[in-house]
């Protein structure tokens, strides 16, 4: 070990070690924390492949009820063939979390490999993450402030319901695959025989007069029924060479917002694989304006009321 440092003044900030042996210099980091209950759903999920297509991840449920996520990804996703970063994250049922990582680079600002592989194997990272030696450390981590929550109070549509509605509004000749997402967000790929395209939808219920959204939709077309429609064609912020992003974003008078995005490739961060996405703007508008979104949200609200 060459040196160690804790980042910033936060006592829970990661401790970062520079590790050197005959193979070269690498980095090892460790951090602990505590999440509010109930635990956010994303803590029991691998990275979403629509956003992180280079991730190789496994999720294991441990005997004590904890979850263990092991991930092998590029140290810099904009240069996926360069450095590597391996991570092990254990999350306990009470919200305690231990994360350890190793990379074959000198740090986040220098993703160029400084050794063939990270200094610790995935097996070694696992042993560290699940070690009982963390118990007194986690016991000293303060609980989140009273009243803190992991999710907003309003109801999100599960990802599976979002992808179901997308599928219901697609042309029949398209093949679909690669479904995924998170609460309020769902995605799948469509293929017309000329290559996969990612279609992703975010569904949110806002206040009808929200100031932030009013600014977002300034200059948008307003339909006869009061629905504001914003159409954009461009390039994704997280896109590879030749990647194209088409988007239809709608905001209904009752506050319902549905944003539909489509790429000309199967995931963000990848180069475009065709000149244009498979679905045209009118087909994206059909998805965004579907009454099925309102019906699905109403059904979730009814179920929630009955459970009270």
XYZ file of C-alpha atoms in Angstrom:
308
model
C 0.000 0.000 0.000
C 1.479 3.361 -1.021
C -0.906 5.856 0.567
C -4.434 6.287 1.888
C -6.837 9.190 1.988
C -10.386 10.015 3.020
C -12.091 12.379 0.598
C -13.436 15.632 2.031
C -14.531 16.259 5.602
C -17.339 13.697 5.557
C -16.466 10.851 7.981
C -18.483 8.468 5.770
C -16.659 9.448 2.576
C -14.809 6.605 0.812
C -11.316 5.748 1.983
C -9.085 5.370 -1.068
C -5.866 3.351 -1.077
C -3.147 3.326 -3.706
C -2.012 -0.297 -3.927
C 1.286 -1.292 -5.515
C 2.846 -4.679 -6.170
C 4.939 -6.280 -8.883
C 2.102 -5.813 -11.401
C 1.908 -2.054 -10.915
C -0.213 0.527 -9.105
C -3.982 0.310 -8.661
C -6.664 1.728 -6.400
C -8.836 0.186 -3.694
C -11.673 2.086 -2.013
C -14.113 1.302 0.781
C -17.124 3.122 2.198
C -19.958 2.507 4.638
C -23.371 4.125 4.953
C -26.935 3.679 6.066
C -30.078 4.067 3.973
C -33.578 4.934 5.189
C -36.208 2.219 5.364
C -37.901 0.940 3.311
C -34.821 0.432 1.179
C -34.809 2.056 -2.272
C -35.564 -0.601 -4.943
C -32.397 0.202 -6.874
C -30.293 -1.177 -4.019
C -31.422 -4.676 -4.979
C -30.768 -4.210 -8.694
C -27.753 -4.414 -10.955
C -26.925 -1.356 -13.072
C -29.531 -0.802 -15.780
C -28.066 -2.064 -19.052
C -29.868 0.639 -21.026
C -27.683 3.183 -19.202
C -24.623 1.014 -18.477
C -24.300 -1.446 -21.382
C -20.756 -2.503 -20.456
C -21.678 -3.718 -16.957
C -21.271 -7.386 -16.015
C -23.200 -7.805 -12.784
C -24.655 -10.458 -10.490
C -27.072 -10.078 -7.572
C -27.072 -12.563 -4.678
C -29.426 -12.773 -1.695
C -27.400 -13.802 1.355
C -28.645 -16.088 4.127
C -28.948 -13.227 6.622
C -31.274 -11.304 4.281
C -28.623 -8.960 2.930
C -28.040 -8.461 -0.788
C -24.667 -8.611 -2.511
C -24.101 -6.941 -5.865
C -20.896 -7.742 -7.764
C -20.130 -5.619 -10.793
C -17.331 -5.530 -13.352
C -17.407 -2.367 -15.456
C -15.083 0.049 -17.241
C -13.367 2.592 -15.010
C -14.517 5.202 -17.547
C -17.650 4.327 -19.546
C -16.677 6.756 -22.287
C -13.565 4.599 -22.862
C -14.875 1.080 -22.203
C -11.855 -0.757 -23.583
C -9.373 0.944 -21.264
C -9.383 0.632 -17.442
C -11.471 -1.771 -15.338
C -13.332 -1.265 -12.051
C -14.676 -4.139 -9.947
C -17.152 -3.475 -7.144
C -18.814 -5.422 -4.319
C -21.736 -3.824 -2.453
C -23.476 -5.463 0.504
C -26.732 -3.955 1.744
C -28.266 -5.222 4.994
C -31.970 -5.398 5.788
C -31.582 -2.596 8.342
C -30.167 -0.246 5.689
C -26.474 -0.681 6.500
C -24.232 -0.684 3.429
C -20.615 -1.635 2.724
C -19.074 -0.918 -0.676
C -15.567 -1.900 -1.746
C -14.020 -1.416 -5.164
C -10.750 -1.954 -6.983
C -9.486 -0.586 -10.282
C -6.408 -1.053 -12.412
C -5.939 2.708 -12.778
C -4.415 5.464 -10.665
C -7.782 7.124 -10.044
C -10.996 8.538 -11.484
C -9.158 11.379 -13.230
C -6.691 9.040 -14.895
C -8.530 6.016 -16.352
C -5.467 4.769 -18.227
C -4.532 1.270 -16.956
C -1.504 1.176 -14.673
C -1.574 -2.625 -14.242
C -3.182 -5.584 -16.112
C -6.081 -6.132 -13.670
C -7.379 -4.518 -10.450
C -5.237 -5.337 -7.391
C -8.039 -7.328 -5.711
C -10.118 -10.042 -7.357
C -13.918 -10.096 -7.245
C -13.653 -12.972 -4.756
C -11.409 -10.909 -2.483
C -13.729 -7.900 -2.721
C -16.637 -10.171 -1.791
C -14.811 -11.488 1.264
C -14.154 -7.924 2.408
C -17.734 -6.751 1.817
C -19.372 -9.628 3.731
C -16.843 -9.683 6.579
C -18.272 -9.522 10.105
C -15.509 -7.030 10.936
C -17.805 -4.302 9.597
C -20.418 -4.855 12.333
C -19.005 -2.371 14.886
C -18.326 0.134 12.109
C -21.911 -0.045 10.832
C -23.250 0.133 14.379
C -21.564 3.517 14.721
C -23.124 4.914 11.537
C -26.028 7.208 12.500
C -29.513 6.373 11.293
C -30.992 8.671 8.609
C -32.980 11.641 9.956
C -36.498 10.837 11.137
C -39.006 11.325 8.364
C -36.524 10.733 5.548
C -37.933 8.476 2.842
C -36.412 6.571 -0.017
C -39.239 7.308 -2.463
C -41.591 10.260 -3.070
C -45.051 9.983 -1.546
C -46.885 9.771 -4.867
C -47.316 6.471 -6.670
C -44.914 5.402 -9.413
C -45.800 2.857 -12.078
C -43.629 -0.275 -11.847
C -41.259 -0.727 -14.774
C -43.163 -3.818 -15.955
C -46.380 -1.799 -16.310
C -44.534 0.921 -18.209
C -43.106 -1.565 -20.710
C -46.521 -3.229 -21.066
C -48.079 0.074 -22.132
C -45.207 0.726 -24.538
C -45.759 -2.700 -26.132
C -49.503 -2.128 -26.472
C -48.849 0.967 -28.576
C -46.207 -0.420 -30.932
C -46.709 -1.458 -34.564
C -47.293 -5.198 -34.781
C -44.349 -5.976 -37.058
C -41.694 -4.969 -34.520
C -39.797 -7.436 -32.347
C -39.310 -6.380 -28.736
C -36.688 -7.457 -26.193
C -34.460 -6.281 -23.329
C -37.173 -5.032 -20.972
C -36.081 -3.218 -17.841
C -36.324 -0.050 -15.816
C -37.136 1.267 -12.361
C -40.221 2.720 -10.642
C -41.652 5.381 -12.963
C -39.343 4.415 -15.816
C -39.401 1.531 -18.270
C -37.568 0.642 -21.460
C -37.297 -2.030 -24.120
C -35.729 -2.432 -27.524
C -37.604 -2.605 -30.800
C -36.254 -4.160 -33.977
C -37.723 -3.838 -37.466
C -35.065 -6.109 -38.939
C -32.502 -3.330 -39.370
C -31.147 -3.190 -35.827
C -32.291 -2.694 -32.250
C -33.439 0.695 -30.968
C -33.952 1.633 -27.325
C -37.386 3.026 -26.446
C -37.557 4.471 -22.926
C -40.521 6.091 -21.173
C -40.691 8.128 -17.965
C -44.133 8.634 -16.369
C -44.605 11.291 -13.675
C -47.551 13.019 -12.008
C -46.866 16.727 -11.450
C -48.920 19.636 -10.192
C -50.823 21.163 -13.140
C -49.206 24.585 -12.658
C -45.701 23.506 -11.645
C -43.297 26.362 -12.379
C -40.340 24.158 -13.293
C -42.337 22.201 -15.871
C -43.886 25.374 -17.204
C -40.365 26.502 -18.086
C -39.511 23.108 -19.599
C -42.543 23.260 -21.899
C -42.157 26.919 -22.855
C -42.509 27.079 -26.630
C -44.132 23.631 -26.867
C -47.169 23.008 -29.068
C -50.476 23.049 -27.169
C -53.098 20.665 -28.557
C -56.824 21.461 -28.647
C -57.378 19.475 -25.436
C -54.704 21.477 -23.598
C -51.944 18.860 -23.790
C -48.525 20.416 -24.308
C -46.268 18.492 -26.697
C -42.528 19.037 -27.038
C -40.672 17.252 -29.854
C -36.877 17.160 -30.106
C -34.392 15.539 -32.463
C -30.732 15.518 -31.579
C -27.924 13.548 -30.002
C -27.933 12.011 -26.511
C -25.657 13.509 -23.864
C -24.442 9.981 -23.130
C -24.102 8.653 -26.646
C -21.464 7.133 -28.864
C -20.467 8.109 -32.384
C -23.489 8.566 -34.635
C -26.031 8.097 -31.848
C -29.358 9.849 -32.491
C -32.030 10.692 -29.910
C -35.657 11.434 -30.783
C -37.969 12.554 -27.999
C -41.659 13.337 -27.471
C -42.458 14.886 -24.087
C -46.101 15.620 -23.170
C -47.700 17.364 -20.196
C -51.434 17.021 -19.671
C -53.612 19.688 -18.007
C -54.048 17.380 -14.982
C -50.251 17.305 -14.470
C -49.493 13.907 -16.026
C -46.163 13.977 -17.843
C -45.000 11.242 -20.209
C -41.573 11.489 -21.852
C -40.732 9.028 -24.641
C -37.127 8.748 -25.842
C -35.784 6.619 -28.679
C -32.223 5.906 -29.807
C -30.849 4.467 -33.020
C -28.975 1.887 -30.950
C -29.833 -0.505 -28.120
C -28.491 1.568 -25.199
C -26.974 4.852 -24.159
C -23.178 5.227 -24.461
C -23.141 3.051 -27.612
C -22.538 4.218 -31.194
C -25.499 4.457 -33.538
C -26.136 1.269 -35.497
C -28.533 2.717 -38.076
C -29.224 6.113 -39.610
C -32.525 6.764 -37.789
C -34.525 5.136 -34.983
C -37.119 2.525 -35.929
C -40.153 4.504 -34.721
C -41.112 7.825 -36.255
C -42.158 10.898 -34.290
C -45.865 10.178 -34.862
C -45.421 6.691 -33.403
C -43.637 8.143 -30.377
C -46.514 10.618 -29.949
C -48.972 7.729 -29.987
C -47.135 6.143 -27.058
C -46.894 9.412 -25.124
C -50.555 10.371 -25.641
C -51.986 6.933 -24.865
C -54.839 6.970 -22.335
C -53.352 3.765 -20.902
C -50.955 5.826 -18.758
C -53.773 7.577 -16.951
C -55.674 4.293 -16.562
C -52.629 2.518 -15.131
C -51.921 5.304 -12.628
C -55.578 5.395 -11.578
C -55.459 1.646 -10.967
C -52.371 1.975 -8.789
C -54.029 4.756 -6.776
C -57.147 2.620 -6.234
C -55.062 -0.335 -5.056
C -53.168 1.915 -2.677
C -56.408 3.327 -1.222
C -57.880 -0.150 -0.668
C -54.763 -1.253 1.248
C -55.062 1.618 3.732
